[in-house]
Every structure is written in structure tokens, then in C-alpha cells.
Short mmCIF file of C-alpha atoms in Angstrom, two decimals:
data_model
loop_
_atom_site.label_atom_id
_atom_site.label_comp_id
_atom_site.label_asym_id
_atom_site.label_seq_id
_atom_site.Cartn_x
_atom_site.Cartn_y
_atom_site.Cartn_z
CA MET A 878 20.11 -29.96 -2.08
CA PHE A 879 22.11 -29.18 1.14
CA PRO A 880 25.41 -29.73 -0.59
CA ILE A 881 24.46 -26.98 -3.03
CA TYR A 882 23.41 -24.90 -0.31
CA LYS A 883 26.42 -25.07 1.74
CA LYS A 884 28.56 -24.54 -1.46
CA GLU A 885 26.73 -21.25 -2.09
CA LEU A 886 27.25 -20.06 1.44
CA GLN A 887 30.84 -20.95 1.28
CA SER A 888 31.09 -18.78 -2.02
CA PHE A 889 29.72 -15.97 0.11
CA PHE A 890 31.37 -16.20 3.51
CA TYR A 891 34.67 -17.96 2.46
CA THR A 892 35.41 -14.88 0.60
CA PRO A 893 35.13 -10.84 1.64
CA PHE A 894 31.93 -10.75 -0.43
CA ALA A 895 29.09 -11.24 2.28
CA TYR A 896 31.24 -9.29 4.65
CA ALA A 897 31.62 -6.33 2.33
CA ILE A 898 28.11 -6.25 1.45
CA ALA A 899 26.90 -6.37 5.03
CA ALA A 900 29.41 -3.63 6.17
CA LEU A 901 28.25 -1.54 3.16
CA PHE A 902 24.63 -1.92 4.11
CA LEU A 903 25.18 -1.36 7.77
CA LEU A 904 26.78 1.86 6.59
CA LEU A 905 24.06 3.02 4.51
CA PHE A 906 21.49 1.83 7.30
CA ALA A 907 23.27 4.23 9.88
CA LEU A 908 23.23 7.37 7.46
CA PRO A 909 19.26 7.98 7.81
CA ILE A 910 19.27 7.35 11.52
CA ALA A 911 22.51 9.80 11.84
CA ASN A 912 20.55 12.33 9.71
CA MET A 913 17.51 11.93 11.69
CA ILE A 914 19.32 12.57 15.09
CA SER A 915 21.15 15.39 13.63
CA ASP A 916 18.04 17.09 12.55
CA LEU A 917 16.11 16.42 15.90
CA GLY A 918 19.16 17.90 17.59
CA LYS A 919 18.77 21.14 15.67
CA ASN A 920 15.02 21.19 16.73
CA SER A 921 14.99 23.65 19.64
CA SER A 922 11.51 22.28 20.56
CA VAL A 923 12.95 18.89 21.45
CA SER A 924 14.10 18.15 24.85
CA ALA A 925 17.74 17.78 25.42
CA ASN A 926 17.22 14.22 27.05
CA VAL A 927 14.40 12.89 24.96
CA MET A 928 14.13 12.93 21.09
CA PRO A 929 11.29 11.15 19.49
CA PHE A 930 12.68 8.59 16.89
CA SER A 931 10.66 6.73 14.29
CA PHE A 932 11.94 3.60 12.64
CA THR A 933 9.12 3.75 10.16
CA GLU A 934 11.03 6.50 8.34
CA MET A 935 14.34 4.86 8.68
CA PHE A 936 12.87 1.77 6.90
CA TYR A 937 11.65 3.91 4.01
CA SER A 938 15.02 5.28 3.55
CA VAL A 939 16.71 1.94 3.56
CA ILE A 940 14.38 0.48 0.69
CA LEU A 941 16.27 2.60 -1.54
CA TYR A 942 19.55 1.23 -0.52
CA PHE A 943 18.36 -2.54 -1.07
CA ILE A 944 17.60 -1.53 -4.72
CA PHE A 945 21.67 -1.20 -4.99
CA LEU A 946 22.50 -3.99 -2.87
CA LEU A 947 20.16 -6.85 -3.77
CA PRO A 948 21.34 -6.96 -7.41
CA ILE A 949 24.68 -7.38 -6.15
CA LEU A 950 24.01 -10.17 -3.92
CA THR A 951 22.07 -12.21 -6.68
CA MET A 952 23.86 -11.28 -9.71
CA ARG A 953 26.43 -14.34 -9.30
CA THR A 954 23.56 -16.83 -8.65
CA PHE A 955 23.35 -18.48 -12.02
CA ALA A 956 25.36 -16.26 -14.14
CA ASP A 957 28.56 -17.08 -12.54
CA GLU A 958 28.09 -20.65 -13.13
CA ARG A 959 28.29 -20.26 -16.89
CA LYS A 960 31.05 -17.76 -16.80
CA ASN A 961 33.15 -20.39 -14.57
CA GLY A 962 32.12 -23.36 -16.83
CA THR A 963 30.41 -25.09 -13.84
CA GLU A 964 27.06 -25.01 -15.38
CA VAL A 965 27.32 -28.30 -17.13
CA LEU A 966 28.42 -30.06 -13.75
CA LEU A 967 25.36 -28.46 -11.89
CA MET A 968 22.89 -29.43 -14.87
CA THR A 969 24.29 -32.98 -14.92
CA SER A 970 24.15 -33.43 -11.26
CA PRO A 971 21.65 -35.87 -9.69
CA VAL A 972 19.90 -32.88 -8.07
CA SER A 973 16.81 -31.69 -9.65
CA VAL A 974 16.53 -28.11 -11.01
CA ALA A 975 13.85 -27.19 -8.51
CA LYS A 976 16.18 -28.23 -5.60
CA ILE A 977 18.93 -26.29 -7.13
CA VAL A 978 16.90 -23.17 -7.51
CA ILE A 979 15.57 -23.43 -3.89
CA ALA A 980 19.13 -24.08 -2.48
CA LYS A 981 20.52 -21.22 -4.15
CA PHE A 982 17.50 -19.19 -2.82
CA LEU A 983 18.06 -20.23 0.69
CA ALA A 984 21.61 -19.44 0.56
CA ASN A 985 20.78 -15.78 -0.68
CA VAL A 986 18.10 -15.32 2.01
CA THR A 987 20.67 -16.53 4.60
CA VAL A 988 23.18 -13.85 3.63
CA TYR A 989 20.32 -11.58 3.62
CA LEU A 990 19.41 -12.34 7.17
CA PHE A 991 23.04 -12.04 8.01
CA MET A 992 22.74 -8.23 6.61
CA ILE A 993 19.65 -7.48 8.54
CA ALA A 994 20.83 -9.19 11.81
CA GLY A 995 23.51 -6.51 12.00
CA THR A 996 20.96 -3.81 11.86
CA LEU A 997 19.35 -4.95 15.30
CA ILE A 998 21.96 -3.16 17.15
CA PHE A 999 20.08 0.17 16.38
CA PRO A 1000 16.92 -0.61 17.88
CA ILE A 1001 18.68 -2.25 20.80
CA ILE A 1002 20.51 0.93 21.69
CA THR A 1003 17.45 2.94 20.84
CA ALA A 1004 15.76 0.88 23.65
CA ILE A 1005 18.26 1.18 26.20
CA LYS A 1006 18.32 4.85 25.68
CA GLY A 1007 14.67 5.64 25.23
CA GLU A 1008 11.62 3.64 24.04
CA VAL A 1009 10.87 1.61 21.13
CA VAL A 1010 7.38 0.55 20.03
CA MET A 1011 7.96 -3.02 19.63
CA SER A 1012 4.88 -4.00 17.65
CA GLN A 1013 5.85 -1.54 14.90
CA LEU A 1014 9.50 -2.59 14.95
CA ILE A 1015 8.57 -6.10 14.52
CA CYS A 1016 5.90 -5.43 11.78
CA ALA A 1017 8.73 -3.29 9.68
CA TYR A 1018 11.22 -6.09 9.92
CA ILE A 1019 8.75 -8.58 8.87
CA GLY A 1020 7.86 -6.08 5.89
CA ILE A 1021 11.39 -5.49 4.85
CA PHE A 1022 12.30 -9.25 5.36
CA CYS A 1023 9.16 -10.16 2.88
CA TRP A 1024 10.15 -7.35 0.52
CA GLY A 1025 13.82 -8.44 0.52
CA LEU A 1026 12.62 -12.14 -0.44
CA MET A 1027 10.68 -11.00 -3.28
CA TYR A 1028 13.63 -9.00 -4.76
CA ILE A 1029 16.10 -11.74 -4.21
CA ALA A 1030 13.66 -14.07 -6.16
CA LEU A 1031 13.62 -11.33 -8.77
CA GLY A 1032 17.40 -11.09 -8.92
CA MET A 1033 18.02 -14.74 -9.13
CA LEU A 1034 15.34 -14.77 -12.33
CA ILE A 1035 17.49 -12.09 -13.87
CA SER A 1036 20.79 -13.91 -13.38
CA ALA A 1037 19.23 -17.08 -14.77
CA LEU A 1038 18.26 -15.16 -17.92
CA THR A 1039 21.53 -13.46 -18.42
CA GLU A 1040 25.05 -14.57 -19.49
CA ASN A 1041 26.84 -12.08 -17.24
CA SER A 1042 26.99 -11.29 -13.77
CA ILE A 1043 27.69 -7.50 -14.11
CA LEU A 1044 24.67 -7.46 -16.87
CA ALA A 1045 22.52 -9.13 -14.33
CA ALA A 1046 23.19 -6.56 -11.71
CA ILE A 1047 22.91 -3.63 -14.01
CA ILE A 1048 19.39 -5.11 -15.40
CA GLY A 1049 18.35 -5.94 -11.67
CA GLU A 1050 19.09 -2.39 -10.60
CA VAL A 1051 16.92 -0.98 -13.32
CA VAL A 1052 14.05 -3.20 -12.88
CA MET A 1053 14.08 -2.94 -9.14
CA PHE A 1054 14.16 0.83 -9.34
CA ILE A 1055 11.25 0.90 -11.72
CA LEU A 1056 9.33 -1.61 -9.43
CA LEU A 1057 9.77 0.72 -6.47
CA PHE A 1058 8.03 3.56 -8.05
CA ILE A 1059 5.44 1.81 -9.84
CA ASP A 1060 3.04 2.95 -7.45
CA ASP A 1061 3.97 6.70 -8.13
CA PHE A 1062 3.35 5.95 -11.72
CA ALA A 1063 0.08 4.47 -11.08
CA ASN A 1064 -1.16 7.47 -9.13
CA SER A 1065 0.17 9.75 -11.93
CA GLY A 1066 -2.18 12.28 -13.65
CA PHE A 1067 -1.64 10.51 -16.94
CA MET A 1068 -2.69 7.02 -15.56
CA SER A 1069 -5.85 8.48 -13.66
CA GLN A 1070 -7.16 8.81 -17.24
CA PHE A 1071 -7.13 4.87 -17.52
CA PRO A 1072 -8.63 3.56 -14.08
CA LYS A 1073 -8.72 0.00 -15.13
CA ALA A 1074 -5.04 0.01 -16.18
CA GLN A 1075 -4.57 2.19 -13.05
CA SER A 1076 -5.72 -0.59 -10.70
CA VAL A 1077 -3.87 -3.26 -12.49
CA ILE A 1078 -0.69 -1.50 -12.38
CA TYR A 1079 -1.14 -0.50 -8.61
CA ALA A 1080 -1.95 -4.07 -7.74
CA PHE A 1081 1.52 -5.12 -8.65
CA ALA A 1082 3.00 -2.33 -6.50
CA ALA A 1083 5.11 -3.72 -3.33
CA GLN A 1084 5.84 -0.15 -1.88
CA PRO A 1085 2.17 0.53 -0.41
CA ARG A 1086 2.06 -3.02 0.90
CA PHE A 1087 5.37 -2.35 2.78
CA ALA A 1088 4.20 0.78 4.22
CA TYR A 1089 1.45 -0.97 6.40
CA PHE A 1090 4.30 -3.21 7.77
CA SER A 1091 6.33 -0.40 8.64
CA GLU A 1092 3.61 1.49 10.41
CA GLY A 1093 2.67 -1.45 12.53
CA PHE A 1094 0.14 -3.62 10.65
CA ILE A 1095 0.24 -7.08 9.23
CA ARG A 1096 -2.54 -7.79 6.72
CA LEU A 1097 -2.95 -11.29 5.15
CA SER A 1098 -3.49 -9.73 1.59
CA ASP A 1099 0.11 -8.26 1.84
CA LEU A 1100 1.56 -11.40 3.22
CA THR A 1101 -0.24 -13.33 0.30
CA PHE A 1102 1.18 -10.98 -2.20
CA PHE A 1103 4.56 -11.34 -1.41
CA ALA A 1104 4.37 -14.90 -1.00
CA SER A 1105 2.63 -15.39 -4.45
CA ALA A 1106 5.14 -13.11 -5.96
CA ILE A 1107 8.22 -15.25 -4.71
CA ILE A 1108 6.62 -18.28 -5.78
CA VAL A 1109 6.01 -17.01 -9.19
CA LEU A 1110 9.57 -15.73 -9.80
CA LEU A 1111 11.01 -18.97 -8.52
CA VAL A 1112 8.90 -21.11 -10.76
CA TRP A 1113 9.94 -18.89 -13.75
CA THR A 1114 13.69 -19.34 -12.54
CA TYR A 1115 13.06 -23.01 -12.62
CA ILE A 1116 11.56 -22.81 -16.01
CA ALA A 1117 14.39 -20.74 -17.30
CA ILE A 1118 17.06 -23.13 -16.03
CA GLU A 1119 15.19 -26.30 -17.02
CA LYS A 1120 14.91 -24.85 -20.57
CA ARG A 1121 18.77 -24.42 -20.57
CA ARG A 1122 19.10 -27.69 -19.35
CA TRP A 1123 16.87 -29.26 -22.07
CA ASN A 1124 18.78 -27.33 -24.75
CA ARG A 1125 21.93 -28.98 -23.71
CA GLY A 1126 20.52 -32.27 -24.16
#
């Protein structure tokens, strides 16, 4: 399993891919912070030396950017294996399909951690110049980590089901965008006419669960939701790849 994990990391870090996507994420991450500071600076009621700053609002803004970046991160996971003709070698290797899926998942998670690690500079600077509510910040990072892992698993599943990496990215963008606003649809006036269906749809919404993390709360039910979603998506990915393996004979 480790050789596959190492190979995947090399495909990210031995090319500009991981660095480019991390740089783009840091740029997008900095934009809401700059906008917040700019808006606070225009507020005459705010002291010239002290400005209230909330990482909660920042993390809410960042989620939308992840919708565009995570499918780009995961689109090559399995689709490129078929495009480059290396899928046959992968499927005939002595490594089990389960270990292949886990290795690729861990490689994507490692790149994701690399992206998140770069953002730590912002709370560090904020802590030096002001005050940071550490409990809220830690919970927000745990929440965005769990949220990202779930969408990485989803992106891998989509990549396993498609033949083209670009197509995998486009489908991933659409699916993740729909899931991001599924709670708004559940709370709409139309769905309020169907309370049972509304409760079922709302149960699959990740956004409200992330909201608790960003506000400084960690609930066992939310951790269970993300863990269950990740496991289910990885199992589906395993089934999709195993089916292709058997179809090849």
C-alpha cells in the first residue's frame, strides 16, 4: 500500500500541481480576510488599534472555494489511470483494491493537509497582533478537515466512475455545489409541505453540521456523520473499482 501512496504523492509534489493548487487556495483564503479587515477599517465605531475579527465568517467563505478546488484535486485519482493506460498494471498488482483506494485517499488527504497548513499563518499573525479564541479556531479547523475528507472521498468516487479527469472535475463541481446548498433546499417553502421528506433531506446536509464546528462546538453526532459518509463513499469507490477489475477478467 505504501508504494502506491508514495507514487501518488510524487505525482502531486514532483510536479507543480500541488503547489499551484495550494497557492490558489491561499490566495482565495486571504480574500475574505482582506475584505473583512477592509470593512472593519471603514467602520468608524471600531477602534483604530483593535478590530474584532471572526474566523467563523472566514471559514464559511472558504467552503465555497473548496467546491472548486477539491474536484480538481481528486479528478485524476482513477480517471488518469485509465487515460494513461496504467489501470491494467494497477488492477493486476498484488495489492488489493481496498488498499489501493485507501492509499489514494491518504495521498489526497496529505495534499489537503498541505493546503490547510499554509493557512495557519493567518491565525498566528492574528494572535500576535490581537486575540484569537483558540477553542473556536481549533473546532473550525477540525470541522473543515472533516468536511474536506468527506468531499475528497466523494471526488474519488466520481473519478472512479468516469473515464475522463476533466469530466470528473465538472461532475464533482456540480454534485458538491448541490450538496452545499441542500440544507437551503430542505428549508425552502416547497419542502416545508413535505415534512418527512424535508427531515430526510436535511439529515444528509453537511453545512449545518460544519456550522457547529465553526462556532466552537464538537458534537459526537456530527463526527459520526462525517465518518460514516467517508466510509460509505470509500466503500462505493472500492465496489466501483472491484467491478471494473472483475469485468476485465
